[in-house]
Short mmCIF file of C-alpha atoms in Angstrom, two decimals:
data_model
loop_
_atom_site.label_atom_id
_atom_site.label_comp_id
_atom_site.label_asym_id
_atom_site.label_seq_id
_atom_site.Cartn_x
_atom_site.Cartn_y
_atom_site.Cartn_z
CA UNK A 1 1.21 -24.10 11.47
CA UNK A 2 3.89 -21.62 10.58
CA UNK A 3 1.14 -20.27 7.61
CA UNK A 4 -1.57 -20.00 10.33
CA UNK A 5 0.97 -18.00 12.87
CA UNK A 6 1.60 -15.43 10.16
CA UNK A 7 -1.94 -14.81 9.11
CA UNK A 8 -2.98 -14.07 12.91
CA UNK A 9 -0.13 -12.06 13.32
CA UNK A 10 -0.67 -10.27 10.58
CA UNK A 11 -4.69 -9.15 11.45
CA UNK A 12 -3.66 -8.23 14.59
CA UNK A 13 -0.65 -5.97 13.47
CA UNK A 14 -3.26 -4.24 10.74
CA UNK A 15 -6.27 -3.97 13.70
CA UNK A 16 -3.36 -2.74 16.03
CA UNK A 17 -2.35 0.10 13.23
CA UNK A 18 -5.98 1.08 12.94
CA UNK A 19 -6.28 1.19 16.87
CA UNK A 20 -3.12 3.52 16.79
CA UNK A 21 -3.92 5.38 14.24
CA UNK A 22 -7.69 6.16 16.06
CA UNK A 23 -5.71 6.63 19.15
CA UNK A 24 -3.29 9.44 17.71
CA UNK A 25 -6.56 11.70 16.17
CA UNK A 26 -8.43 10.91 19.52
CA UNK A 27 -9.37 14.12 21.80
CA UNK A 28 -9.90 11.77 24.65
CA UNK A 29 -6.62 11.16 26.14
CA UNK A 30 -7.47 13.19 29.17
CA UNK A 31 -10.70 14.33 30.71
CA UNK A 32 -11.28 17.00 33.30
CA UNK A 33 -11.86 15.18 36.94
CA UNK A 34 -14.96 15.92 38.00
CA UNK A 35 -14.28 16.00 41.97
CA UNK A 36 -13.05 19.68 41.42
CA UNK A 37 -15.66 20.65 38.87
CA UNK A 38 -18.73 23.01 39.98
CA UNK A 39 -21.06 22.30 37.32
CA UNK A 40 -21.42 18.47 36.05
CA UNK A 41 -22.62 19.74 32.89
CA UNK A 42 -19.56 20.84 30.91
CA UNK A 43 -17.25 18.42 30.29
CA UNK A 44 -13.30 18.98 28.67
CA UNK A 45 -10.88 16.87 27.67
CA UNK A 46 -7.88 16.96 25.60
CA UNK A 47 -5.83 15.22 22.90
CA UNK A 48 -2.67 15.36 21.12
CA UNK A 49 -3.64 18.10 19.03
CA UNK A 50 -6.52 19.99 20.15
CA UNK A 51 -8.32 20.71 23.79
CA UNK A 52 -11.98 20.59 23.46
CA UNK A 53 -15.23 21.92 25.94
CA UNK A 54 -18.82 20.24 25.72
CA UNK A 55 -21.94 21.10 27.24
CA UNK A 56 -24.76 19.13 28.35
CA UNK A 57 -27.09 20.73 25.53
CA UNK A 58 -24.81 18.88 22.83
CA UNK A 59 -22.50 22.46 21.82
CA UNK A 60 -18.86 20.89 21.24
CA UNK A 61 -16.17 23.18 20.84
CA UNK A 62 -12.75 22.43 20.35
CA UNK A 63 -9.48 24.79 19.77
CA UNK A 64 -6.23 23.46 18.03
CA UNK A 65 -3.03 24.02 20.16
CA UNK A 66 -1.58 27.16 18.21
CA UNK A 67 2.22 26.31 19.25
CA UNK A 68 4.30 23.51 18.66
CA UNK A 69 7.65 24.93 20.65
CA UNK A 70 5.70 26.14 23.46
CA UNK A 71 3.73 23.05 23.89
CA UNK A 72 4.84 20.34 27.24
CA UNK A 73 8.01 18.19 26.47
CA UNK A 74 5.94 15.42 27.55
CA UNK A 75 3.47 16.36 24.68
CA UNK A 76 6.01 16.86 21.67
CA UNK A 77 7.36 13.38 22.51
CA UNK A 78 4.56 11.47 22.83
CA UNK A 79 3.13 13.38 19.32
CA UNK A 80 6.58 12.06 17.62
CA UNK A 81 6.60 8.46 19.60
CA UNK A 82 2.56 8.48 18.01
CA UNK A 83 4.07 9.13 14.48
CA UNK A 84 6.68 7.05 14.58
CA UNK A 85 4.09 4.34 15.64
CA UNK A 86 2.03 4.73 12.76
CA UNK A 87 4.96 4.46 10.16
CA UNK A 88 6.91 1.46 11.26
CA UNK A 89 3.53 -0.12 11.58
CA UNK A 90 1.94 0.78 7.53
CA UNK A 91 5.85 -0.14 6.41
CA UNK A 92 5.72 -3.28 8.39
CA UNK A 93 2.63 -4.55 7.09
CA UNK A 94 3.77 -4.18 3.92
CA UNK A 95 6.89 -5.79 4.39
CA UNK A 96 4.81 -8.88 6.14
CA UNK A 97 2.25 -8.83 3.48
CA UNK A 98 5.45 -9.85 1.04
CA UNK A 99 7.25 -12.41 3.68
CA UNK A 100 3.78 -14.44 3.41
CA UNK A 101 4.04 -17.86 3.03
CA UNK A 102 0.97 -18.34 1.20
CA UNK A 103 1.86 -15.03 -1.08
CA UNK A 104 3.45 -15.81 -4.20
CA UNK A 105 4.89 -12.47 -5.63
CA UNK A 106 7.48 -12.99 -8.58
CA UNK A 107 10.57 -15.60 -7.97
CA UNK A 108 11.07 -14.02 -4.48
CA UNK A 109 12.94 -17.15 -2.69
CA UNK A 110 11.69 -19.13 0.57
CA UNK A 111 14.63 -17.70 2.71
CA UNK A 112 13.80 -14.36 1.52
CA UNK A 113 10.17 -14.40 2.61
CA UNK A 114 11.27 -15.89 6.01
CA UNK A 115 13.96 -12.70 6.37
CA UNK A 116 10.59 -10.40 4.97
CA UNK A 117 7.78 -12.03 7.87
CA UNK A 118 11.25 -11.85 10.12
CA UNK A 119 12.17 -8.16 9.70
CA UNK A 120 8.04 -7.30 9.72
CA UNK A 121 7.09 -8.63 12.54
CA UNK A 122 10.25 -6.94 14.68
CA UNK A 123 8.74 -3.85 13.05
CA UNK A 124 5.55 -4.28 14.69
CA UNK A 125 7.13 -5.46 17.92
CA UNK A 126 9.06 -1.50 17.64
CA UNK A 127 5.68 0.09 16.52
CA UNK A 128 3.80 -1.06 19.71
CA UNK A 129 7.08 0.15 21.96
CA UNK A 130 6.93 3.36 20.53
CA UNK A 131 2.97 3.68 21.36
CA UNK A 132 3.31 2.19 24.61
CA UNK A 133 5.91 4.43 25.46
CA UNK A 134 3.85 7.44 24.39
CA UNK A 135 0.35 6.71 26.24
CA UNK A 136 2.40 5.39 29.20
CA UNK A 137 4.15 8.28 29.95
CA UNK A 138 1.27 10.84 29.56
CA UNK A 139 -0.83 8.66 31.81
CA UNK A 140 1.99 8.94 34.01
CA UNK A 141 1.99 12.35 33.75
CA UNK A 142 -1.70 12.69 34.51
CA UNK A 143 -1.62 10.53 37.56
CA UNK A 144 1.36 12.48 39.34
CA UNK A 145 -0.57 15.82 38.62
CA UNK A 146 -3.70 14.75 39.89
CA UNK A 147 -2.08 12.88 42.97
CA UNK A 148 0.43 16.45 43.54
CA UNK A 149 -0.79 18.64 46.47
CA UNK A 150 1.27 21.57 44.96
CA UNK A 151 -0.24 21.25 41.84
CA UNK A 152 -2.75 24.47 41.27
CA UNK A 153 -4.21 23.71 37.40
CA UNK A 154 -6.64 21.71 36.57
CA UNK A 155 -6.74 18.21 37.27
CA UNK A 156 -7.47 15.31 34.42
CA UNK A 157 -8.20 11.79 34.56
CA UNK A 158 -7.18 9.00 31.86
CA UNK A 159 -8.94 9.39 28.79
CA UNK A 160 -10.47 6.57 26.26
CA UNK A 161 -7.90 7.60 23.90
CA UNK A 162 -5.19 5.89 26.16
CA UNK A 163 -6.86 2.58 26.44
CA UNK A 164 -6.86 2.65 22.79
CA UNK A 165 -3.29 3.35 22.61
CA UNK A 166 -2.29 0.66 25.55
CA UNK A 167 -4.94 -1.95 23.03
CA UNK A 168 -2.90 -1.24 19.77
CA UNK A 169 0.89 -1.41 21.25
CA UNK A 170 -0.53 -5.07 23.01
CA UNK A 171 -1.87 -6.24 19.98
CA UNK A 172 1.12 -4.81 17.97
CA UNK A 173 3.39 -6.43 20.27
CA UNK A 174 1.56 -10.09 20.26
CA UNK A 175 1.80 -10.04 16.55
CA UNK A 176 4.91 -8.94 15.69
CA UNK A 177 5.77 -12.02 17.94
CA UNK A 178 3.72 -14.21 16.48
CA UNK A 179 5.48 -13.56 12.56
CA UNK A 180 8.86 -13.56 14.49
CA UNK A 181 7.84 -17.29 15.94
CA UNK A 182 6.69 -18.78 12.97
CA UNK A 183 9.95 -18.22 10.79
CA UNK A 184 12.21 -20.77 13.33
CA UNK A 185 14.83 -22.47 10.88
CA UNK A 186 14.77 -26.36 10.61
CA UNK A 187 18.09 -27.71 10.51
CA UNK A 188 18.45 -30.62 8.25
CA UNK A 189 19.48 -34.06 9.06
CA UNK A 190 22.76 -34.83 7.80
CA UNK A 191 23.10 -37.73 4.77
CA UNK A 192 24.73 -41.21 5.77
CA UNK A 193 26.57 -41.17 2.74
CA UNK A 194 28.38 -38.06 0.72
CA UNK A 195 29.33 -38.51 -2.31
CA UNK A 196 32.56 -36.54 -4.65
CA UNK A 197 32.42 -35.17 -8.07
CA UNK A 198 35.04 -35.22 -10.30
CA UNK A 199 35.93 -34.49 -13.31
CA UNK A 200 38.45 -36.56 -15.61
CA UNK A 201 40.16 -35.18 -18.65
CA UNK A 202 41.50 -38.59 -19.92
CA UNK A 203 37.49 -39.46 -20.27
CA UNK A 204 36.11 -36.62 -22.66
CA UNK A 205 34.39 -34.95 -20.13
CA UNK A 206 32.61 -38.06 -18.38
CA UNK A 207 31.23 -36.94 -15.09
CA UNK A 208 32.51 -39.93 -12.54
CA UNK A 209 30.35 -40.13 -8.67
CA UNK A 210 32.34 -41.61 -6.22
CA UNK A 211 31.28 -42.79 -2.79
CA UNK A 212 33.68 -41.16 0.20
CA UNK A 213 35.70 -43.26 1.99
CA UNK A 214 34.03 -44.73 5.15
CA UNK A 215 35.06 -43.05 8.60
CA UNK A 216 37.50 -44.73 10.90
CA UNK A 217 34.65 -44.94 13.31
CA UNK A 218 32.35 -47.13 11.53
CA UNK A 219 35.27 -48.83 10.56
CA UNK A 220 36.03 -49.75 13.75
CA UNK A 221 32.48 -50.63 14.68
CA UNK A 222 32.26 -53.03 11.69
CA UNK A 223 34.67 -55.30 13.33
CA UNK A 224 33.14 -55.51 16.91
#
């Protein structure tokens, strides 16, 4: 069971890196509303990096955002969050990858691979906070813009781009959970009987077992 919980975790950790990592190149994380629009024939929408224009007649043309510094707050964080995303979850699929109970890689010890699937899977769980924080606040940002009276730009509407990114920090999430769940310790069952070494030098180095001296409570339910 544990085997099974850390292969599904692990495909959806790797499909929820490729989601991300589509998410963070997308241009579609806003698109101009078309209430306000004159002419439904140009469309524009905008991404992380560049803001793009398209035309009915199938002309696409796109322009990268020349500053960094002068860019939104909103946009530099969610960029970084994006990043950040994409690291913890290519490091964390490697680390899982090696915590894999059906892996065998060198003399690496069962605790060790439990601490490995352990310390991956919290990786993903961070990975899809970090995109989840970043598509949820620029959504946010889009909705109180387009809801503002005083607002006098132009007003967007959620892109595909941000579905992706919600998709990828869910499935992230689920399966760093899932690699987390499946490394619960057992606790073993203590032995009815322990047993002493010792070691006598009188006997040349004969190793002598003996059995430890019953408890005073089975002792005392021997007699009833």
């Amino acid at each position: 069971m544990a085997v099974c919980l850390q292969v599904v975790g692990l495909i959806l950790g790797v499909a929820s890196w490729c989601l991300a990592s589509s998410c963070t190149s997308s241009q579609l994380w806003r698109v101009r509303s078309q209430v306000e629009s004159v002419s439904s024939s140009q469309r524009q929408f905008e991404g992380l990096w560049m803001s793009c224009a398209a035309s009915s007649l199938g002309s696409l043309q796109c322009i990268r955002f020349k500053t960094t510094l002068g860019l939104p707050v909103h946009l530099q964080v969610c960029r970084a969050l994006m990043i950040l995303s994409l690291m913890l979850g290519l490091f964390s699929t490697i680390v899982s990858v090696l915590g894999l109970k059906c892996t065998k890689i060198g003399r690496i010890s069962e605790s060790a691979k439990e601490k490995m699937a352990l310390t991956g899977g919290l990786l993903f769980i961070l990975s899809g906070v970090f995109s989840l924080s970043a598509v949820s606040w620029y959504a946010s940002r889009i909705i109180h813009e387009f809801h503002d009276p005083l607002y006098g730009g132009v007003r967007f509407e959620l892109g595909t781009g941000l579905y992706f990114g919600w998709a990828s920090a869910g499935m992230a999430i689920l399966g760093g959970s899932m690699l987390c769940s499946s490394c619960r310790k057992t606790t073993p069952l203590p032995s009815a009987r322990h047993f002493s070494y010792s070691l006598s030098p009188t006997t040349g180095g004969e190793q002598i077992y003996r059995a430890a001296p019953p408890s005073q409570s089975s002792s005392k339910a021997a007699y009833v």
